[in-house]
Structures are given as structure tokens and as C-alpha cells.
mmCIF file of C-alpha atoms and ligand atoms in Angstrom:
data_model
loop_
_atom_site.group_PDB
_atom_site.id
_atom_site.type_symbol
_atom_site.label_atom_id
_atom_site.label_comp_id
_atom_site.label_asym_id
_atom_site.label_seq_id
_atom_site.Cartn_x
_atom_site.Cartn_y
_atom_site.Cartn_z
ATOM 1 C CA UNK T 31 -25.930 -0.100 -8.518
ATOM 2 C CA UNK T 32 -25.838 3.319 -6.451
ATOM 3 C CA UNK T 33 -28.175 6.039 -7.268
ATOM 4 C CA UNK T 34 -28.513 9.523 -6.008
ATOM 5 C CA UNK T 35 -31.697 11.480 -4.992
ATOM 6 C CA UNK T 36 -32.908 14.097 -3.094
ATOM 7 C CA UNK T 37 -33.489 13.065 0.589
ATOM 8 C CA UNK T 38 -37.053 13.175 1.971
ATOM 9 C CA UNK T 39 -38.738 12.482 5.266
ATOM 10 C CA UNK T 40 -38.431 8.620 5.151
ATOM 11 C CA UNK T 41 -34.713 8.961 5.054
ATOM 12 C CA UNK T 42 -34.248 10.631 8.236
ATOM 13 C CA UNK T 43 -33.640 7.487 10.410
ATOM 14 C CA UNK T 44 -30.769 6.199 8.007
ATOM 15 C CA UNK T 45 -29.292 9.752 8.001
ATOM 16 C CA UNK T 46 -29.568 9.794 11.873
ATOM 17 C CA UNK T 47 -28.057 6.373 11.980
ATOM 18 C CA UNK T 48 -25.005 7.446 9.859
ATOM 19 C CA UNK T 49 -24.649 10.633 11.465
ATOM 20 C CA UNK T 50 -24.598 9.074 14.900
ATOM 21 C CA UNK T 51 -21.965 6.425 13.860
ATOM 22 C CA UNK T 52 -19.910 8.872 13.181
ATOM 23 C CA UNK T 53 -20.287 10.811 16.400
ATOM 24 C CA UNK T 54 -19.935 7.493 18.405
ATOM 25 C CA UNK T 55 -16.857 6.314 16.362
ATOM 26 C CA UNK T 56 -14.816 9.499 15.159
ATOM 27 C CA UNK T 57 -13.965 12.556 15.408
ATOM 28 C CA UNK T 58 -15.147 14.027 12.459
ATOM 29 C CA UNK T 59 -18.406 15.535 14.085
ATOM 30 C CA UNK T 60 -17.147 17.620 17.251
ATOM 31 C CA UNK T 61 -19.702 16.459 19.779
ATOM 32 C CA UNK T 62 -20.054 13.100 21.685
ATOM 33 C CA UNK T 63 -23.950 13.952 22.153
ATOM 34 C CA UNK T 64 -25.867 11.866 19.568
ATOM 35 C CA UNK T 65 -28.453 13.649 17.540
ATOM 36 C CA UNK T 66 -32.058 12.953 18.017
ATOM 37 C CA UNK T 67 -34.601 11.940 15.376
ATOM 38 C CA UNK T 68 -36.209 15.511 15.917
ATOM 39 C CA UNK T 69 -32.912 17.493 15.615
ATOM 40 C CA UNK T 70 -32.260 15.530 12.088
ATOM 41 C CA UNK T 71 -35.734 16.001 10.898
ATOM 42 C CA UNK T 72 -35.862 19.748 11.718
ATOM 43 C CA UNK T 73 -32.351 19.869 9.785
ATOM 44 C CA UNK T 74 -33.765 18.157 6.915
ATOM 45 C CA UNK T 75 -36.729 20.618 6.848
ATOM 46 C CA UNK T 76 -34.740 23.499 7.388
ATOM 47 C CA UNK T 77 -32.291 22.798 4.638
ATOM 48 C CA UNK T 78 -34.825 21.952 2.002
ATOM 49 C CA UNK T 79 -37.229 24.888 2.918
ATOM 50 C CA UNK T 80 -34.206 27.070 2.302
ATOM 51 C CA UNK T 81 -33.511 25.410 -1.006
ATOM 52 C CA UNK T 82 -30.314 23.826 -0.077
ATOM 53 C CA UNK T 83 -29.760 20.245 -1.064
ATOM 54 C CA UNK T 84 -29.688 17.115 1.140
ATOM 55 C CA UNK T 85 -28.704 14.271 -1.320
ATOM 56 C CA UNK T 86 -28.584 10.534 -0.354
ATOM 57 C CA UNK T 87 -27.068 7.819 -1.974
ATOM 58 C CA UNK T 88 -29.109 4.431 -1.936
ATOM 59 C CA UNK T 89 -28.570 0.822 -3.098
ATOM 60 C CA UNK T 90 -30.810 -1.366 -5.380
ATOM 61 C CA UNK T 91 -32.934 -1.969 -2.575
ATOM 62 C CA UNK T 92 -33.414 1.571 -1.733
ATOM 63 C CA UNK T 93 -31.065 1.378 1.394
ATOM 64 C CA UNK T 94 -29.422 4.710 2.113
ATOM 65 C CA UNK T 95 -25.635 4.369 1.991
ATOM 66 C CA UNK T 96 -24.638 7.893 2.371
ATOM 67 C CA UNK T 97 -25.885 11.402 2.465
ATOM 68 C CA UNK T 98 -24.401 14.972 1.728
ATOM 69 C CA UNK T 99 -25.241 18.402 1.823
ATOM 70 C CA UNK T 100 -24.366 22.068 1.806
ATOM 71 C CA UNK T 101 -25.743 25.242 3.425
ATOM 72 C CA UNK T 102 -24.550 28.596 4.424
ATOM 73 C CA UNK T 103 -20.853 29.185 5.390
ATOM 74 C CA UNK T 104 -21.480 32.338 7.396
ATOM 75 C CA UNK T 105 -24.493 34.808 7.830
ATOM 76 C CA UNK T 106 -23.152 38.064 6.488
ATOM 77 C CA UNK T 107 -24.293 38.838 2.764
ATOM 78 C CA UNK T 108 -20.621 39.134 1.811
ATOM 79 C CA UNK T 109 -20.480 35.271 2.181
ATOM 80 C CA UNK T 110 -23.494 34.543 -0.001
ATOM 81 C CA UNK T 111 -21.881 32.866 -2.671
ATOM 82 C CA UNK T 112 -19.911 30.557 -0.368
ATOM 83 C CA UNK T 113 -21.056 27.271 0.789
ATOM 84 C CA UNK T 114 -20.150 24.738 3.600
ATOM 85 C CA UNK T 115 -20.770 20.916 2.838
ATOM 86 C CA UNK T 116 -20.366 17.555 4.619
ATOM 87 C CA UNK T 117 -20.471 14.236 3.157
ATOM 88 C CA UNK T 118 -20.953 10.797 5.048
ATOM 89 C CA UNK T 119 -21.002 7.289 4.013
ATOM 90 C CA UNK T 120 -21.987 4.278 6.185
ATOM 91 C CA UNK T 121 -19.149 2.440 7.322
ATOM 92 C CA UNK T 122 -20.115 -0.818 5.474
ATOM 93 C CA UNK T 123 -20.195 1.050 2.247
ATOM 94 C CA UNK T 124 -16.909 3.128 2.502
ATOM 95 C CA UNK T 125 -14.384 2.928 -0.186
ATOM 96 C CA UNK T 126 -16.769 1.891 -3.060
ATOM 97 C CA UNK T 127 -16.819 5.423 -4.685
ATOM 98 C CA UNK T 128 -19.996 6.790 -3.060
ATOM 99 C CA UNK T 129 -18.306 9.626 -1.096
ATOM 100 C CA UNK T 130 -17.016 10.694 -4.504
ATOM 101 C CA UNK T 131 -20.245 10.480 -6.176
ATOM 102 C CA UNK T 132 -21.906 12.552 -3.354
ATOM 103 C CA UNK T 133 -19.147 15.249 -3.598
ATOM 104 C CA UNK T 134 -19.441 15.452 -7.488
ATOM 105 C CA UNK T 135 -23.396 15.972 -7.173
ATOM 106 C CA UNK T 136 -22.972 18.762 -4.514
ATOM 107 C CA UNK T 137 -20.348 20.290 -6.707
ATOM 108 C CA UNK T 138 -22.454 20.232 -9.792
ATOM 109 C CA UNK T 139 -25.529 21.630 -8.059
ATOM 110 C CA UNK T 140 -23.330 24.354 -6.565
ATOM 111 C CA UNK T 141 -22.127 25.440 -10.016
ATOM 112 C CA UNK T 142 -25.431 25.182 -11.418
ATOM 113 C CA UNK T 143 -26.827 27.432 -8.518
ATOM 114 C CA UNK T 144 -23.978 30.016 -9.575
ATOM 115 C CA UNK T 145 -22.115 29.505 -6.178
ATOM 116 C CA UNK T 146 -18.373 30.574 -6.087
ATOM 117 C CA UNK T 147 -16.732 28.709 -3.338
ATOM 118 C CA UNK T 148 -17.324 25.357 -1.654
ATOM 119 C CA UNK T 149 -15.707 24.639 1.528
ATOM 120 C CA UNK T 150 -15.385 21.702 4.032
ATOM 121 C CA UNK T 151 -14.192 22.083 7.562
ATOM 122 C CA UNK T 152 -12.190 18.985 8.117
ATOM 123 C CA UNK T 153 -10.739 17.451 11.410
ATOM 124 C CA UNK T 154 -6.813 17.641 10.426
ATOM 125 C CA UNK T 155 -6.370 13.682 11.109
ATOM 126 C CA UNK T 156 -9.374 12.832 8.825
ATOM 127 C CA UNK T 157 -6.825 10.952 6.370
ATOM 128 C CA UNK T 158 -9.999 9.825 4.287
ATOM 129 C CA UNK T 159 -11.835 13.043 4.027
ATOM 130 C CA UNK T 160 -8.556 14.845 2.954
ATOM 131 C CA UNK T 161 -7.611 12.458 0.368
ATOM 132 C CA UNK T 162 -11.376 12.404 -1.106
ATOM 133 C CA UNK T 163 -11.488 16.241 -1.166
ATOM 134 C CA UNK T 164 -7.980 16.525 -2.572
ATOM 135 C CA UNK T 165 -9.138 14.175 -5.425
ATOM 136 C CA UNK T 166 -12.096 16.323 -6.294
ATOM 137 C CA UNK T 167 -9.834 19.412 -6.662
ATOM 138 C CA UNK T 168 -9.923 20.972 -3.346
ATOM 139 C CA UNK T 169 -6.974 22.792 -1.840
ATOM 140 C CA UNK T 170 -6.327 22.890 1.936
ATOM 141 C CA UNK T 171 -6.120 25.836 4.012
ATOM 142 C CA UNK T 172 -3.264 26.066 6.757
ATOM 143 C CA UNK T 173 -3.997 23.939 9.947
ATOM 144 C CA UNK T 174 -5.981 25.732 12.885
ATOM 145 C CA UNK T 175 -4.360 24.095 15.896
ATOM 146 C CA UNK T 176 -6.567 22.786 18.794
ATOM 147 C CA UNK T 177 -9.631 24.299 17.926
ATOM 148 C CA UNK T 178 -11.851 21.929 19.864
ATOM 149 C CA UNK T 179 -11.980 18.992 21.841
ATOM 150 C CA UNK T 180 -13.536 15.353 21.648
ATOM 151 C CA UNK T 181 -12.701 12.096 23.724
ATOM 152 C CA UNK T 182 -10.511 14.160 25.796
ATOM 153 C CA UNK T 183 -8.265 15.319 22.794
ATOM 154 C CA UNK T 184 -7.497 18.606 21.225
ATOM 155 C CA UNK T 185 -8.547 18.766 17.448
ATOM 156 C CA UNK T 186 -6.986 20.617 14.812
ATOM 157 C CA UNK T 187 -9.010 21.891 11.845
ATOM 158 C CA UNK T 188 -8.597 22.645 8.303
ATOM 159 C CA UNK T 189 -10.681 24.170 5.682
ATOM 160 C CA UNK T 190 -10.592 22.527 2.118
ATOM 161 C CA UNK T 191 -12.033 24.927 -0.550
ATOM 162 C CA UNK T 192 -12.516 24.496 -4.213
ATOM 163 C CA UNK T 193 -13.445 27.732 -6.358
ATOM 164 C CA UNK T 194 -16.381 26.699 -8.655
ATOM 165 C CA UNK T 195 -16.709 26.895 -12.297
ATOM 166 C CA UNK T 196 -19.921 29.087 -12.183
ATOM 167 C CA UNK T 197 -20.864 31.856 -14.505
ATOM 168 C CA UNK T 198 -21.196 34.507 -11.796
ATOM 169 C CA UNK T 199 -17.360 35.097 -11.202
HETATM 170 C C1 COA P 276 -14.761 10.388 3.945
HETATM 171 C C2 COA P 276 -15.542 9.689 3.283
HETATM 172 C C3 COA P 276 -17.005 10.317 3.349
HETATM 173 C C4 COA P 276 -15.252 8.824 2.209
HETATM 174 O O1 COA P 276 -16.371 8.035 1.430
HETATM 175 P P1 COA P 276 -15.962 6.885 0.472
HETATM 176 O O2 COA P 276 -17.418 6.415 -0.163
HETATM 177 O O3 COA P 276 -15.510 5.720 1.391
HETATM 178 O O4 COA P 276 -15.106 7.612 -0.521
HETATM 179 P P2 COA P 276 -14.561 7.163 -1.970
HETATM 180 O O5 COA P 276 -14.811 5.709 -1.741
HETATM 181 O O6 COA P 276 -15.576 7.825 -2.914
HETATM 182 O O7 COA P 276 -13.046 7.404 -2.040
HETATM 183 C C5 COA P 276 -12.894 8.329 -3.360
HETATM 184 C C6 COA P 276 -11.387 8.915 -2.752
HETATM 185 O O8 COA P 276 -10.923 9.344 -1.258
HETATM 186 C C7 COA P 276 -9.741 8.898 -0.923
HETATM 187 N N1 COA P 276 -10.011 8.114 0.223
HETATM 188 C C8 COA P 276 -11.434 7.449 0.653
HETATM 189 N N2 COA P 276 -11.183 6.880 1.824
HETATM 190 C C9 COA P 276 -10.005 6.777 2.202
HETATM 191 C C10 COA P 276 -9.084 6.586 3.356
HETATM 192 N N3 COA P 276 -9.849 5.755 4.213
HETATM 193 N N4 COA P 276 -7.876 6.459 3.287
HETATM 194 C C11 COA P 276 -7.289 7.107 2.201
HETATM 195 N N5 COA P 276 -7.879 7.666 1.167
HETATM 196 C C12 COA P 276 -9.250 7.580 1.120
HETATM 197 C C13 COA P 276 -9.397 7.921 -1.923
HETATM 198 O O9 COA P 276 -8.453 8.587 -2.782
HETATM 199 C C14 COA P 276 -10.332 7.297 -2.579
HETATM 200 O O10 COA P 276 -10.085 6.977 -3.859
HETATM 201 P P3 COA P 276 -9.720 5.528 -4.247
HETATM 202 O O11 COA P 276 -10.645 4.557 -3.383
HETATM 203 O O12 COA P 276 -10.041 5.194 -5.626
HETATM 204 O O13 COA P 276 -8.294 5.350 -3.726
HETATM 205 C C15 COA P 276 -15.991 8.385 4.264
HETATM 206 O O14 COA P 276 -14.604 7.801 4.777
HETATM 207 C C16 COA P 276 -16.969 8.823 5.654
HETATM 208 O O15 COA P 276 -17.992 8.767 5.565
HETATM 209 N N6 COA P 276 -15.984 9.049 6.646
HETATM 210 C C17 COA P 276 -16.754 9.657 8.085
HETATM 211 C C18 COA P 276 -17.296 10.791 7.977
HETATM 212 C C19 COA P 276 -16.248 11.929 7.397
HETATM 213 O O16 COA P 276 -15.286 12.007 7.645
HETATM 214 N N7 COA P 276 -17.092 12.884 6.414
HETATM 215 C C20 COA P 276 -16.507 13.845 6.043
HETATM 216 C C21 COA P 276 -16.375 15.035 7.029
HETATM 217 S S1 COA P 276 -15.815 16.341 6.280
#
């Protein structure tokens, strides 16, 4: 059975491996430079110190199968109720509903926190992520063409956004 909980320091190696596998094998993260343990450790500490969620999905043995988080979208105060999120599932654990569980957890935490919009910045060719988000009620912005490069190719970006059912509208 899959369980969800807040990440802690012990999860950093697993989170790092999942993120680096995505960097190595896909264009979901727009860099070819692998993350270091120190960078992921600092990311987790910074997110949690600021009160932003980092959630992991684990199996019965406690192995981390995926993680998800959100944080600020842009720095100006006008964006204070908008967050940008990410969801990653280990390759061997995909298509078992874990990405959906993690995304639903982020959505309910964002609603409980009174946030207004959740946004994912998604490579336009990422069929799996676009389908996952559409299923969770996200809408798609128009495609922003050739916004970045990886593996010698231009990449297009879409924003997928969902207005939240918070009380603070
Ligand atoms: C995108 C990702 C998080 C989906 O996680 P997952 O655990 O496989 O997703 P789920 O099993 O919860 O799938 C939920 C729904 O999303 C859609 N979906 C997921 N993977 C899909 C795929 N490869 N092709 C088409 N639709 C897909 C389906 O509608 C699926 O429902 P179904 O299985 O009942 O048909 C996972 O593929 C992943 O980690 N990819 C690499 C990182 C990434 O792209 N992250 C998102 C960056 S914004």
C-alpha cells in the first residue's frame, strides 16, 4: 500500500535519485547537470523552513516511490496566493496512481492554506504530465515556443493551472 507523509532528511538520497533519473533520461527538468546531495538537502531545508510542503509517497517497506512539492511562483507580493508545484514518481512505480495521489495531496494542502492558484510549468511534449494534470482538473495555457534547450533541442513550455477551492477568493 502506498502512504503519503512529509519528507524528512532521510529521504534526501531517494528524492535525489528520482530527480536525477528524470534529468538523465527526460526533458522534464531543463538541465543536463545532475543535482548534488547538498543541493537537494538545501532545497528540502529551505522549502520546509518557509512552510512549503514536500511530500513523499512510500511503499510498505518505507521506500520512497515519488515526491511532490510546491513553492512560490514569482517573488512579487501580488503572486502571494499562487504556487508552482512539481511531481516526480520513480520510473518503476509509474502508472500505479502515485502521481495522482501526490497531486491530490498538494491540492488539498494548498486549499487548506488558502492559496488561490496552483501552476505546473510543463514541457509541452510531456504527455504523461499533461494527462495527469488534466485529469486533476488543471487547464492548459497556450504553448510558449522554444523557451529552453536540452539534449541539443529546443523545448516548448505550457503552464497548467488550477483555480483552488479556497475560502479566500
Ligand atoms: C508525470 C508522472 C508524475 C505521472 O505519475 P504516475 O504515478 O505515473 O501517474 P498516475 O499513475 O497517477 O496516473 C494518473 C493519470 O495520469 C495519466 N498518465 C500518467 N502517465 C501517463 C502516460 N505515460 N501516458 C498517458 N497518460 C498518463 C493517466 O490519465 C493516468 O490515469 P490512468 O493510469 O488511470 O490512465 C510520472 O510519469 C513522472 O514522474 N514523470 C517524470 C517526471 C515528470 O514528468 N513530472 C512532472 C513534471 S511537471
